[in-house]
Amino acid sequence: VLLFSFSGSVSAASVSDIKIAGKAAISIDLDTGEIIYEKNIDNKMYPASTTKLMTSLLLAESKKPDDELTYTKSAKNQPEFAWNTNLQKLTVGEKITADNIMKAMLIYSANDAAYVAADNVAGSDEAFQKEMNDEVSKLEKSHPYMKNTHFVTPNGLDTNINNHTTTAYSLSVIAREAFKQQWILNTIKLPETEIKPVNGPSVKIENRNKLILPDEKLYDKTCLGGKTGYTSKAGKCLVALFERNNRKILGIVMDSIYDSKDETVYNDMEKLINYSYSAEKSTLYNKNTTLKTVSANYKLFKFFGPAKKINIPLKVENNITYYDNEVNKTDRAIEYKVPDINVWNIKSSESVGNIIIKERDAVKSYNLYADISNGQVFKMKFPYYMLGAAVLIVIAGLIITLILRALRSRK
């Protein structure tokens, strides 16, 4: 019996230990955007009902939970699993609140509910298709690695459709955007609930995500919810959000096996998430290692004198680390931001600039410090110190001379 009731600690695992049946998978630290694990994350895949995360996002952006939506003819024509087909008969023109449509779509994965959302948000499923792809284009502006993504249907059914596709990475971008909506988060966490038309009886529905069902042997109490999907072309797909020790990680598995007990995709997800929480970072740069050397000009006597130049090594005080995977290494970009350094104001405890590490959506900034010893600084400033001392001696001598003259004049 498998029971994933996380207790608080997971032993460190190697990425080589992860055997995922899904053909594509990704895990992301939700706070930092760092990719922890990746497997074929840019490959074109069929999303099946995980498409409903995009549909729910557009619904949440345009409607309020209490808004009344109209059950449409295109919704009525949808196959199972559907509210009308599998739960209770609905009539075209019947009123249903947006919240009930959201629950039917994300919890029961009702195919007709997605078309109700589409028709009421955009006027038709064709117009909604444009809105979905417009949203993709908008997300691509802030996530330039997003590609191979094009939506046709609001529910993800892909029979006789070959261009309804996305990638594990692109789906992670969409999921993160959807999970910014509290309405969606409140919905996906529900193990079960009731839905009803405005003027009809209620019907109970159970979440299709087995990870949040307490009576399931696959139950994981750290799972905050997610979205399932399946078609024969897409295979088993699963998007799931987890929180352990106040840290949230998003996991996605695509095109996994639909076994007789419907467990493989959930086992895939648990392997992925357990690894992701235990994964240890590799070191990119060790602390106190010279990362860059910059030159700075200065006057020998601070404000005057011959111009001098000094090479200043820059270092970080802490190790710079990363999750060791091919995507992070391939997509890494390093940028140094070091303004002109005033040599006379250098202090070992004060930052002189930053090194910025970019890995896809993750942007990390570290303070840079001048790696110059006190002896080097003293040697550089020694002429200035000597000049200052000489001036003070001359002034002191003049003062003493004046005082002695004044004393003699009184005799």
Coordinates of C-alpha atoms in Angstrom, one line a residue:
V1 CA 0.0 0.0 0.0
L2 CA 1.4 3.4 -1.0
L3 CA 0.5 6.3 1.3
F4 CA 2.3 9.5 0.7
S5 CA 1.7 11.4 4.0
F6 CA 4.8 13.6 4.1
S7 CA 6.3 13.7 7.6
G8 CA 8.7 16.7 7.2
S9 CA 12.0 15.3 6.0
V10 CA 13.2 13.5 2.9
S11 CA 16.6 12.0 2.4
A12 CA 18.7 13.4 -0.3
A13 CA 18.3 11.7 -3.7
S14 CA 20.2 11.7 -6.9
V15 CA 18.6 12.7 -10.1
S16 CA 19.8 9.3 -11.5
D17 CA 17.4 7.7 -9.0
I18 CA 14.4 9.3 -10.6
K19 CA 12.7 6.8 -13.0
I20 CA 9.6 8.6 -14.4
A21 CA 7.4 6.9 -16.9
G22 CA 6.1 10.2 -18.2
K23 CA 7.8 11.3 -21.4
A24 CA 8.2 14.9 -20.1
A25 CA 8.4 16.3 -16.6
I26 CA 9.5 19.4 -14.8
S27 CA 9.6 20.7 -11.2
I28 CA 10.0 24.4 -10.3
D29 CA 10.6 26.2 -7.0
L30 CA 7.6 28.5 -7.0
D31 CA 9.3 31.3 -5.0
T32 CA 12.5 31.5 -7.0
G33 CA 11.4 30.2 -10.4
E34 CA 14.4 27.8 -10.4
I35 CA 14.0 24.6 -12.4
I36 CA 14.9 21.7 -10.1
Y37 CA 14.3 18.8 -12.4
E38 CA 13.7 18.6 -16.2
K39 CA 13.0 15.9 -18.7
N40 CA 12.2 16.9 -22.3
I41 CA 10.6 20.1 -21.1
D42 CA 10.6 21.8 -24.5
N43 CA 9.2 18.9 -26.4
K44 CA 5.9 19.4 -28.1
M45 CA 3.2 17.5 -26.1
Y46 CA -0.6 17.2 -26.0
P47 CA -2.0 18.7 -22.8
A48 CA -5.4 17.0 -22.6
S49 CA -7.5 18.4 -19.8
T50 CA -4.6 20.4 -18.2
T51 CA -5.8 22.9 -20.9
K52 CA -8.5 23.7 -18.4
L53 CA -6.0 25.6 -16.3
M54 CA -5.8 28.2 -19.2
T55 CA -9.5 28.2 -19.5
S56 CA -9.9 28.7 -15.7
L57 CA -7.4 31.5 -15.8
L58 CA -9.3 33.4 -18.5
L59 CA -12.6 32.8 -16.6
A60 CA -11.1 34.1 -13.4
E61 CA -9.8 37.2 -15.1
S62 CA -13.1 38.1 -16.7
K63 CA -15.8 36.9 -14.3
K64 CA -16.6 36.9 -10.6
P65 CA -17.7 33.7 -8.8
D66 CA -21.3 34.9 -8.4
D67 CA -21.7 35.9 -12.0
E68 CA -24.4 33.9 -13.8
L69 CA -23.3 32.1 -17.0
T70 CA -25.5 30.5 -19.6
Y71 CA -25.3 26.9 -20.6
T72 CA -24.7 26.8 -24.3
K73 CA -25.4 24.6 -27.3
S74 CA -21.7 23.9 -27.9
A75 CA -21.4 22.8 -24.2
K76 CA -24.3 20.5 -24.7
N77 CA -22.6 18.8 -27.6
Q78 CA -19.5 17.8 -25.6
P79 CA -18.8 14.2 -24.8
E80 CA -18.1 12.6 -21.5
F81 CA -16.9 13.3 -19.0
A82 CA -19.5 16.1 -18.8
W83 CA -21.8 17.6 -16.3
N84 CA -24.8 17.1 -18.6
T85 CA -23.8 13.6 -19.6
N86 CA -22.5 12.1 -16.4
L87 CA -24.0 14.0 -13.5
Q88 CA -27.4 15.6 -14.4
K89 CA -29.2 16.8 -17.4
L90 CA -28.8 20.5 -18.3
T91 CA -30.7 22.5 -20.8
V92 CA -29.4 25.1 -23.2
G93 CA -30.1 28.6 -21.7
E94 CA -29.9 27.3 -18.1
K95 CA -28.1 29.6 -15.7
I96 CA -25.1 28.5 -13.7
T97 CA -22.8 30.6 -11.6
A98 CA -19.2 31.0 -12.6
D99 CA -18.1 29.4 -9.4
N100 CA -20.1 26.3 -10.1
I101 CA -18.6 26.2 -13.6
M102 CA -15.1 26.6 -12.2
K103 CA -15.7 23.7 -9.8
A104 CA -17.1 21.4 -12.5
M105 CA -14.2 22.2 -14.8
L106 CA -11.3 21.9 -12.3
I107 CA -12.6 19.3 -9.9
Y108 CA -14.7 17.0 -12.0
S109 CA -12.9 18.0 -15.3
A110 CA -16.3 18.4 -17.0
N111 CA -15.8 19.0 -20.7
D112 CA -19.0 20.9 -21.1
A113 CA -18.2 23.3 -18.3
A114 CA -15.1 24.4 -20.2
Y115 CA -17.2 25.3 -23.2
V116 CA -19.7 27.2 -20.9
A117 CA -16.7 29.2 -19.7
A118 CA -15.4 29.8 -23.2
D119 CA -18.8 30.9 -24.7
N120 CA -19.6 33.2 -21.8
V121 CA -16.1 34.8 -21.7
A122 CA -15.6 35.3 -25.4
G123 CA -19.0 34.8 -27.1
S124 CA -18.0 31.6 -28.9
D125 CA -15.4 28.9 -28.7
E126 CA -13.8 30.2 -31.8
A127 CA -13.3 33.6 -30.2
F128 CA -12.2 32.0 -27.0
Q129 CA -9.5 30.1 -29.0
K130 CA -8.1 33.5 -30.0
E131 CA -8.1 34.7 -26.4
M132 CA -6.3 31.6 -25.3
N133 CA -3.5 32.1 -27.8
D134 CA -3.4 35.8 -27.1
E135 CA -2.7 34.9 -23.5
V136 CA 0.0 32.6 -24.7
S137 CA 1.6 35.4 -26.7
K138 CA 1.4 37.7 -23.7
L139 CA 3.1 35.2 -21.4
E140 CA 5.8 34.6 -24.1
K141 CA 6.9 38.3 -23.7
S142 CA 8.0 37.7 -20.1
H143 CA 8.9 34.0 -20.7
P144 CA 10.9 33.9 -23.9
Y145 CA 11.6 30.2 -23.7
M146 CA 7.9 29.4 -24.0
K147 CA 7.2 27.7 -27.3
N148 CA 5.4 24.9 -29.1
T149 CA 2.2 26.1 -27.5
H150 CA -1.1 26.6 -29.4
F151 CA -4.6 26.0 -28.1
V152 CA -7.7 25.0 -30.1
T153 CA -10.3 23.7 -27.7
P154 CA -11.1 25.0 -24.2
N155 CA -11.3 21.5 -22.7
G156 CA -8.2 19.9 -24.3
L157 CA -10.0 17.3 -26.3
D158 CA -7.8 16.6 -29.2
T159 CA -9.6 14.1 -31.5
N160 CA -8.7 14.9 -35.1
I161 CA -6.7 17.9 -33.9
N162 CA -2.9 17.9 -34.2
N163 CA -2.1 21.5 -33.3
H164 CA -3.5 21.7 -29.8
T165 CA -0.1 21.4 -28.1
T166 CA 2.2 22.8 -25.4
T167 CA 5.3 21.8 -23.5
A168 CA 6.0 20.8 -19.9
Y169 CA 7.8 24.1 -19.5
S170 CA 5.1 26.2 -21.2
L171 CA 2.4 24.4 -19.1
S172 CA 4.4 25.3 -16.0
V173 CA 4.2 29.0 -17.0
I174 CA 0.4 28.8 -17.5
A175 CA 0.0 26.9 -14.2
R176 CA 2.0 29.4 -12.3
E177 CA -0.1 32.2 -13.8
A178 CA -3.4 30.4 -13.0
F179 CA -2.3 29.7 -9.4
K180 CA -1.9 33.4 -8.8
Q181 CA -5.7 33.5 -8.8
Q182 CA -7.0 32.7 -5.3
W183 CA -10.3 31.6 -6.7
I184 CA -8.5 28.8 -8.7
L185 CA -6.3 27.8 -5.7
N186 CA -9.4 27.6 -3.4
T187 CA -11.0 25.3 -6.0
I188 CA -8.3 22.8 -6.8
K189 CA -7.7 22.1 -3.1
L190 CA -11.2 20.7 -2.6
P191 CA -11.4 16.9 -2.3
E192 CA -15.1 17.0 -3.0
T193 CA -17.9 19.6 -3.3
E194 CA -21.4 20.1 -4.7
I195 CA -22.4 21.9 -7.9
K196 CA -25.8 23.1 -9.1
P197 CA -27.5 25.2 -11.7
V198 CA -29.1 28.4 -10.3
N199 CA -32.6 26.9 -10.3
G200 CA -31.7 23.2 -10.1
P201 CA -30.8 20.5 -7.5
S202 CA -27.2 20.0 -6.4
V203 CA -25.0 17.1 -7.3
K204 CA -21.9 15.9 -5.5
I205 CA -18.5 15.7 -7.3
E206 CA -15.2 14.3 -6.3
N207 CA -11.8 15.6 -7.3
R208 CA -10.1 13.6 -10.1
N209 CA -6.7 14.3 -8.5
K210 CA -6.1 11.3 -6.3
L211 CA -3.3 13.0 -4.4
I212 CA -5.7 15.1 -2.4
L213 CA -8.3 12.4 -1.6
P214 CA -7.7 11.3 2.0
D215 CA -9.3 7.9 1.4
E216 CA -7.0 7.1 -1.5
K217 CA -3.8 5.2 -0.9
L218 CA -2.0 7.8 -3.1
Y219 CA -3.0 10.6 -0.8
D220 CA -0.3 13.2 -0.1
K221 CA -1.3 15.8 2.5
T222 CA 1.3 18.2 1.2
C223 CA -0.4 18.5 -2.2
L224 CA -2.3 21.8 -2.5
G225 CA -4.2 20.6 -5.6
G226 CA -3.7 20.4 -9.3
K227 CA -5.2 19.3 -12.6
T228 CA -5.4 15.9 -14.3
G229 CA -5.6 15.2 -18.0
Y230 CA -5.9 12.2 -20.3
T231 CA -6.5 11.5 -23.9
S232 CA -5.2 8.6 -26.0
K233 CA -2.8 11.0 -27.7
A234 CA -1.8 12.9 -24.6
G235 CA -1.4 10.0 -22.2
K236 CA -1.8 10.7 -18.5
C237 CA -0.9 14.2 -17.6
L238 CA -0.8 15.8 -14.1
V239 CA -0.1 19.3 -12.8
A240 CA 0.3 19.4 -9.0
L241 CA 1.3 22.1 -6.5
F242 CA 3.0 21.1 -3.2
E243 CA 4.0 22.8 0.0
R244 CA 6.5 21.4 2.5
N245 CA 8.2 23.3 5.2
N246 CA 6.8 26.6 3.9
R247 CA 8.3 25.9 0.4
K248 CA 6.1 25.5 -2.6
I249 CA 7.1 23.4 -5.6
L250 CA 5.2 22.9 -8.8
G251 CA 5.4 19.6 -10.6
I252 CA 4.3 18.6 -14.1
V253 CA 4.3 15.1 -15.7
M254 CA 3.1 14.6 -19.3
D255 CA 2.4 11.6 -21.4
S256 CA 2.7 9.1 -18.6
I257 CA 1.1 5.6 -18.6
Y258 CA -2.6 5.0 -18.0
D259 CA -2.3 1.7 -16.1
S260 CA -5.2 -0.4 -15.0
K261 CA -5.2 1.1 -11.5
D262 CA -4.5 4.7 -12.7
E263 CA -1.5 5.0 -10.4
T264 CA 1.6 5.5 -12.6
V265 CA 1.3 9.2 -13.2
Y266 CA 0.8 9.8 -9.4
N267 CA 3.8 7.7 -8.6
D268 CA 5.7 9.7 -11.2
M269 CA 4.7 12.9 -9.4
E270 CA 5.7 11.6 -6.0
K271 CA 9.1 10.6 -7.3
L272 CA 9.5 14.0 -8.9
I273 CA 8.4 16.0 -5.9
N274 CA 10.3 13.9 -3.3
Y275 CA 13.5 14.3 -5.3
S276 CA 12.8 18.0 -5.8
Y277 CA 12.5 18.7 -2.0
S278 CA 15.7 16.7 -1.3
A279 CA 17.8 17.9 -4.2
E280 CA 21.1 19.5 -3.2
K281 CA 22.5 22.3 -5.3
S282 CA 25.8 22.2 -7.0
T283 CA 28.3 25.0 -6.6
L284 CA 28.9 27.3 -9.6
Y285 CA 31.3 29.7 -7.9
N286 CA 33.0 29.2 -4.5
K287 CA 33.0 32.1 -2.0
N288 CA 36.1 34.3 -1.9
T289 CA 37.0 33.2 -5.5
T290 CA 37.9 36.0 -7.8
L291 CA 35.0 36.2 -10.3
K292 CA 36.0 39.3 -12.2
T293 CA 38.8 41.9 -12.2
V294 CA 38.0 45.6 -12.9
S295 CA 40.3 48.5 -13.2
A296 CA 39.8 51.8 -11.4
N297 CA 41.6 55.2 -11.9
Y298 CA 42.5 57.4 -9.0
K299 CA 44.7 60.4 -8.1
L300 CA 47.8 59.6 -6.1
F301 CA 46.9 62.3 -3.6
K302 CA 43.2 61.7 -3.7
F303 CA 42.2 65.0 -5.3
F304 CA 45.4 65.8 -7.2
G305 CA 48.6 64.4 -8.3
P306 CA 49.5 61.9 -11.0
A307 CA 46.8 59.6 -12.3
K308 CA 47.1 55.9 -11.2
K309 CA 45.3 52.7 -12.1
I310 CA 44.6 49.7 -9.9
N311 CA 43.2 46.3 -10.8
I312 CA 40.5 45.3 -8.3
P313 CA 39.5 41.6 -8.0
L314 CA 35.9 41.0 -7.2
K315 CA 34.5 38.2 -5.1
V316 CA 31.3 37.0 -3.4
E317 CA 31.0 36.2 0.3
N318 CA 28.8 33.1 -0.2
N319 CA 28.9 30.2 -2.6
I320 CA 26.8 30.7 -5.8
T321 CA 24.8 27.5 -6.3
Y322 CA 22.4 26.1 -8.8
Y323 CA 20.4 22.9 -9.6
D324 CA 22.5 20.8 -11.9
N325 CA 20.5 20.1 -15.0
E326 CA 21.1 20.7 -18.7
V327 CA 18.5 23.5 -19.0
N328 CA 20.0 25.5 -16.2
K329 CA 23.5 25.1 -17.7
T330 CA 22.4 25.8 -21.3
D331 CA 20.2 28.8 -20.6
R332 CA 22.4 30.4 -18.0
A333 CA 23.3 34.1 -18.5
I334 CA 25.7 36.0 -16.3
E335 CA 25.8 39.8 -16.0
Y336 CA 28.0 42.0 -13.9
K337 CA 26.8 45.4 -12.6
V338 CA 29.7 47.3 -11.2
P339 CA 29.5 51.1 -11.2
D340 CA 32.7 53.2 -11.2
I341 CA 34.6 52.4 -8.0
N342 CA 36.0 55.3 -5.9
V343 CA 39.3 53.7 -4.8
W344 CA 39.5 55.9 -1.7
N345 CA 36.1 54.7 -0.4
I346 CA 36.7 51.0 -0.7
K347 CA 35.8 49.0 2.4
S348 CA 35.9 45.3 2.7
S349 CA 32.4 45.2 4.3
E350 CA 30.7 47.2 1.6
S351 CA 29.5 45.9 -1.8
V352 CA 30.9 47.5 -4.9
G353 CA 28.4 45.9 -7.3
N354 CA 26.4 42.8 -8.2
I355 CA 26.6 39.6 -10.2
I356 CA 23.3 38.5 -11.7
I357 CA 22.7 34.9 -12.6
K358 CA 19.8 34.2 -14.9
E359 CA 18.5 30.6 -15.5
R360 CA 15.3 30.9 -17.5
D361 CA 12.7 32.3 -15.1
A362 CA 15.1 32.4 -12.1
V363 CA 17.1 35.6 -11.5
K364 CA 19.5 35.7 -8.6
S365 CA 21.6 38.6 -7.5
Y366 CA 24.7 38.4 -5.3
N367 CA 26.8 41.2 -3.8
L368 CA 30.3 41.7 -5.1
Y369 CA 33.1 42.8 -2.8
A370 CA 36.6 44.2 -3.6
D371 CA 39.2 41.6 -2.8
I372 CA 41.9 44.0 -1.7
S373 CA 43.8 43.5 1.6
N374 CA 44.3 46.2 4.2
G375 CA 48.0 46.1 3.4
Q376 CA 47.3 46.8 -0.3
V377 CA 45.0 49.7 0.5
F378 CA 47.5 51.1 2.9
K379 CA 50.3 50.8 0.4
M380 CA 48.2 52.5 -2.2
K381 CA 47.3 55.4 0.1
F382 CA 50.7 55.6 1.8
P383 CA 51.9 58.7 -0.3
Y384 CA 48.7 60.4 0.7
Y385 CA 49.3 59.6 4.4
M386 CA 52.9 60.8 4.2
L387 CA 51.9 64.0 2.5
G388 CA 49.2 64.6 5.2
A389 CA 51.7 63.9 7.9
A390 CA 54.3 66.3 6.4
V391 CA 51.7 69.1 6.1
L392 CA 50.7 68.6 9.7
I393 CA 54.3 68.7 10.8
V394 CA 54.9 71.9 8.9
I395 CA 51.7 73.5 10.4
A396 CA 52.7 72.4 13.9
G397 CA 56.1 73.8 13.4
L398 CA 54.7 77.2 12.2
I399 CA 52.3 77.2 15.2
I400 CA 55.2 76.5 17.6
T401 CA 57.4 79.1 16.0
L402 CA 54.6 81.7 16.3
I403 CA 54.0 80.8 19.9
L404 CA 57.7 81.1 20.8
R405 CA 57.9 84.5 19.0
A406 CA 54.9 85.7 21.0
L407 CA 56.4 84.6 24.2
R408 CA 59.7 86.4 23.4
S409 CA 57.9 89.6 22.5
R410 CA 56.4 89.7 26.0
K411 CA 59.8 89.8 27.7

